[in-house]
XYZ file of C-alpha atoms in Angstrom:
272
model
C 19.247 21.031 14.982
C 19.928 17.325 14.016
C 16.487 15.964 14.149
C 17.518 12.650 13.339
C 20.207 10.386 13.677
C 21.360 7.930 11.111
C 19.363 5.046 12.569
C 16.223 7.370 12.247
C 17.068 8.185 8.486
C 17.573 4.259 7.863
C 14.270 3.802 9.618
C 12.067 6.233 7.627
C 14.200 5.197 4.074
C 13.242 1.424 4.513
C 9.812 1.872 5.574
C 9.639 4.529 3.079
C 10.744 1.860 0.178
C 8.524 -0.914 1.620
C 5.410 1.648 1.577
C 6.639 2.112 -2.151
C 6.151 -1.075 -3.021
C 2.845 -1.507 -1.014
C 1.368 0.899 -3.174
C 3.101 -0.556 -6.417
C 1.967 -3.912 -5.802
C -1.401 -2.807 -4.787
C -2.021 -0.532 -8.306
C -0.184 -2.526 -10.604
C -3.212 -4.426 -11.871
C -4.513 -0.790 -12.596
C -1.638 -0.833 -15.285
C -1.994 -4.571 -16.591
C -5.608 -4.568 -16.132
C -6.370 -4.210 -20.023
C -4.000 -6.665 -21.259
C -5.563 -8.989 -18.309
C -9.063 -8.382 -19.574
C -8.061 -9.101 -23.206
C -6.133 -12.187 -22.315
C -9.017 -13.667 -20.087
C -12.163 -12.059 -21.582
C -13.149 -10.309 -18.726
C -15.746 -7.801 -18.353
C -15.183 -4.391 -16.579
C -17.080 -5.742 -13.463
C -14.821 -8.467 -13.190
C -12.015 -6.423 -13.598
C -13.062 -4.205 -10.778
C -13.801 -7.142 -8.653
C -10.598 -8.417 -8.823
C -8.642 -5.133 -8.795
C -10.668 -3.633 -6.314
C -13.629 -5.597 -4.163
C -11.302 -8.854 -3.728
C -8.553 -6.457 -2.681
C -10.575 -3.872 -0.414
C -12.510 -6.697 1.562
C -9.359 -8.333 3.057
C -7.048 -5.121 3.572
C -10.067 -3.883 5.331
C -11.539 -6.964 7.061
C -7.691 -8.022 8.364
C -6.378 -4.681 9.264
C -8.142 -4.276 12.545
C -7.163 -8.028 13.826
C -3.626 -7.456 12.640
C -3.306 -3.883 14.626
C -4.714 -5.810 17.773
C -1.905 -8.691 17.136
C 0.621 -5.526 16.854
C -0.416 -4.562 20.553
C 0.681 -8.006 21.691
C 3.641 -9.169 19.430
C 6.865 -7.756 17.309
C 5.450 -4.883 15.262
C 8.745 -5.261 13.273
C 7.798 -9.050 12.635
C 4.224 -8.522 11.887
C 5.541 -5.755 9.090
C 8.183 -7.979 7.504
C 6.039 -10.967 7.104
C 3.183 -9.128 5.635
C 5.809 -7.530 3.173
C 7.089 -10.952 2.042
C 3.293 -12.170 1.725
C 2.007 -9.588 -0.442
C 5.211 -9.580 -2.505
C 5.200 -13.485 -2.786
C 1.161 -12.968 -3.674
C 2.212 -10.251 -6.457
C 4.643 -12.600 -8.221
C 1.974 -15.479 -7.957
C -0.202 -13.171 -9.870
C 1.991 -13.251 -12.752
C 2.006 -17.336 -12.924
C -2.149 -17.241 -12.805
C -3.954 -19.531 -15.423
C -7.246 -17.898 -14.998
C -9.140 -15.338 -13.317
C -9.900 -17.149 -10.360
C -6.175 -17.678 -9.575
C -5.721 -13.695 -10.136
C -8.650 -13.306 -7.560
C -7.102 -15.330 -4.972
C -3.707 -13.879 -5.487
C -5.403 -10.088 -4.878
C -6.781 -11.580 -1.804
C -3.576 -12.489 -0.627
C -1.997 -9.274 -1.391
C -5.121 -7.286 0.416
C -4.238 -9.649 3.458
C -0.356 -8.740 3.352
C -0.894 -5.244 2.799
C -3.115 -4.652 5.804
C -0.253 -5.611 8.093
C 1.406 -2.424 7.088
C 0.128 0.441 8.568
C -1.162 -0.257 11.892
C 2.217 -1.543 13.160
C 4.209 1.415 11.475
C 2.184 3.900 13.028
C 2.895 2.237 16.133
C 6.382 1.699 15.835
C 6.751 5.638 14.750
C 4.553 6.756 18.038
C 6.896 4.668 20.337
C 10.323 5.617 18.551
C 9.691 9.205 17.896
C 8.971 12.100 19.917
C 5.725 13.794 19.251
C 6.859 16.289 17.658
C 8.658 14.611 15.386
C 5.992 12.041 14.484
C 4.075 13.737 11.700
C 6.963 14.516 9.927
C 8.156 11.001 9.986
C 5.586 9.415 8.647
C 4.826 12.148 6.016
C 8.541 11.392 4.993
C 7.695 7.688 4.751
C 4.399 8.337 3.132
C 6.158 9.894 0.226
C 6.889 6.320 -0.895
C 2.989 6.262 -1.768
C 3.637 8.857 -4.976
C 7.127 7.702 -5.779
C 5.443 3.867 -5.915
C 2.662 5.395 -8.136
C 5.191 6.866 -10.527
C 7.268 3.529 -10.456
C 4.415 1.328 -10.623
C 3.015 3.198 -13.568
C 6.316 3.748 -15.624
C 8.163 0.743 -15.080
C 4.866 -1.253 -14.877
C 3.661 0.046 -17.940
C 6.959 -0.175 -19.585
C 7.629 -3.919 -18.703
C 4.011 -4.869 -19.477
C 4.133 -3.444 -23.004
C 7.732 -4.745 -23.706
C 7.661 -8.418 -21.585
C 4.370 -9.119 -20.920
C 1.794 -8.683 -17.990
C 3.123 -11.489 -16.337
C 6.464 -9.972 -15.900
C 5.427 -6.926 -14.569
C 3.984 -8.895 -11.642
C 7.002 -10.969 -11.214
C 9.257 -8.044 -11.474
C 7.398 -5.523 -9.261
C 7.048 -8.360 -6.480
C 10.234 -9.147 -6.084
C 12.460 -6.166 -4.364
C 9.912 -6.441 -1.618
C 11.052 -9.909 -0.459
C 14.972 -8.579 -0.007
C 13.312 -5.605 1.685
C 11.524 -7.741 4.122
C 14.763 -9.327 4.968
C 16.620 -6.254 5.678
C 13.886 -5.007 7.876
C 13.913 -8.200 9.857
C 17.752 -7.878 10.487
C 18.282 -4.377 11.025
C 15.215 -2.713 12.683
C 14.665 -3.259 16.182
C 11.594 -3.375 18.259
C 11.618 -0.353 20.179
C 9.943 -0.376 24.177
C 6.325 0.097 24.201
C 5.048 3.162 25.801
C 2.659 2.307 28.397
C 3.317 -0.980 28.055
C 1.964 -1.854 31.536
C -1.631 -0.491 30.623
C -3.545 -3.557 29.028
C -5.485 -2.411 25.647
C -8.802 -2.024 26.029
C -11.451 -3.871 24.340
C -12.263 -3.301 21.107
C -15.997 -2.395 21.878
C -14.863 0.047 24.425
C -12.628 1.649 21.647
C -15.151 1.590 19.377
C -17.760 3.299 21.271
C -15.040 5.875 22.459
C -14.352 6.843 18.999
C -17.569 7.006 17.904
C -18.715 9.867 20.012
C -16.138 11.902 18.561
C -17.348 14.253 15.640
C -13.852 14.586 14.338
C -13.148 11.093 14.043
C -16.499 10.275 12.307
C -16.030 13.011 10.002
C -12.880 12.063 8.973
C -13.335 8.431 8.856
C -16.459 9.382 6.215
C -14.266 11.863 4.378
C -11.253 9.255 3.924
C -13.859 6.515 2.562
C -15.155 9.448 -0.135
C -11.614 10.223 -0.954
C -10.805 6.196 -1.213
C -14.142 5.272 -3.230
C -13.080 8.118 -5.785
C -9.212 7.669 -5.656
C -9.271 4.076 -6.030
C -11.966 4.271 -8.844
C -9.811 6.447 -10.553
C -6.571 4.623 -10.176
C -8.094 0.908 -11.396
C -9.702 2.553 -14.614
C -8.055 5.453 -15.982
C -5.078 3.632 -17.683
C -7.807 1.306 -19.248
C -9.845 4.461 -20.331
C -6.700 5.898 -21.790
C -5.954 3.006 -23.751
C -9.682 2.529 -24.982
C -10.778 5.799 -25.742
C -7.634 7.861 -26.922
C -5.419 4.601 -28.350
C -2.674 4.953 -25.977
C -0.455 2.322 -25.392
C 0.271 1.002 -22.000
C 3.881 3.068 -21.618
C 2.095 6.668 -23.072
C -1.162 5.529 -20.502
C 1.104 4.949 -17.731
C 3.182 8.437 -18.016
C 0.156 10.060 -18.190
C -0.762 8.668 -15.029
C 2.110 8.901 -13.038
C 2.358 12.946 -13.919
C -1.176 13.307 -13.025
C -1.415 11.916 -9.550
C 2.464 11.179 -8.118
C 3.886 14.830 -7.887
C 1.069 16.247 -6.504
C 0.402 13.122 -4.137
C 3.895 13.949 -2.724
C 3.814 17.290 -2.508
C 0.185 16.958 -0.393
C 1.862 14.186 1.734
C 4.759 16.452 2.692
C 3.421 19.535 3.160
C 0.750 18.028 4.960
C 2.798 16.365 7.533
C 4.603 19.658 8.062
C 1.182 21.380 8.889
């Protein structure tokens, strides 16, 4: 049985590629964090604020308003604009003259990347039959593990041989091309239940708050994110400082440790 048409495969490939650079631009700061710390004389706290808090506050805070916006305007347009924004902010990170410039750029990356997942989930729901949706999203989510590997390996090599600023520039630029391809080649699907207005946010919040499964899943996801992003941000600097790794070898270790398992878990989890 042919589950997907070539247009479906293009949809999956393109959004998977965008998700890949979404993750690359999110985690590149962990690859180049150590040379940045040395150049600007930063503490680990300042590095953590720049790589974690500055990104996460805006990523989490803007996500819900953008999800509500996606119920009213073109979701393809939101994702294309968001992709272009976080890509430009990543490239601007390479031009930062001090810590505060980098902090503002990372906030911009967080704002841009917040515009990816909610519209994409909605697009998948409107484009694919229910029995296909988990598989589609799991295939797109493979971009996370691929992005982790490419971001670590490529970013580590570039930073070691050409400096951390070039790593930001090279890793940010492809997103601009992908944003243009998305805008030109993906059509906005018809919305399901378009005649039913979206309920007020407070109504939705009260409804999901009464679901033990939702509360447990949200809490568990928060714990996973707490551990995962902490490791992502500080594993490479730890390997460099504690064991004397150069950036390239530390990046290889990071890629081998996380990426293969993430890819396998994403595909198998989606099929289950």
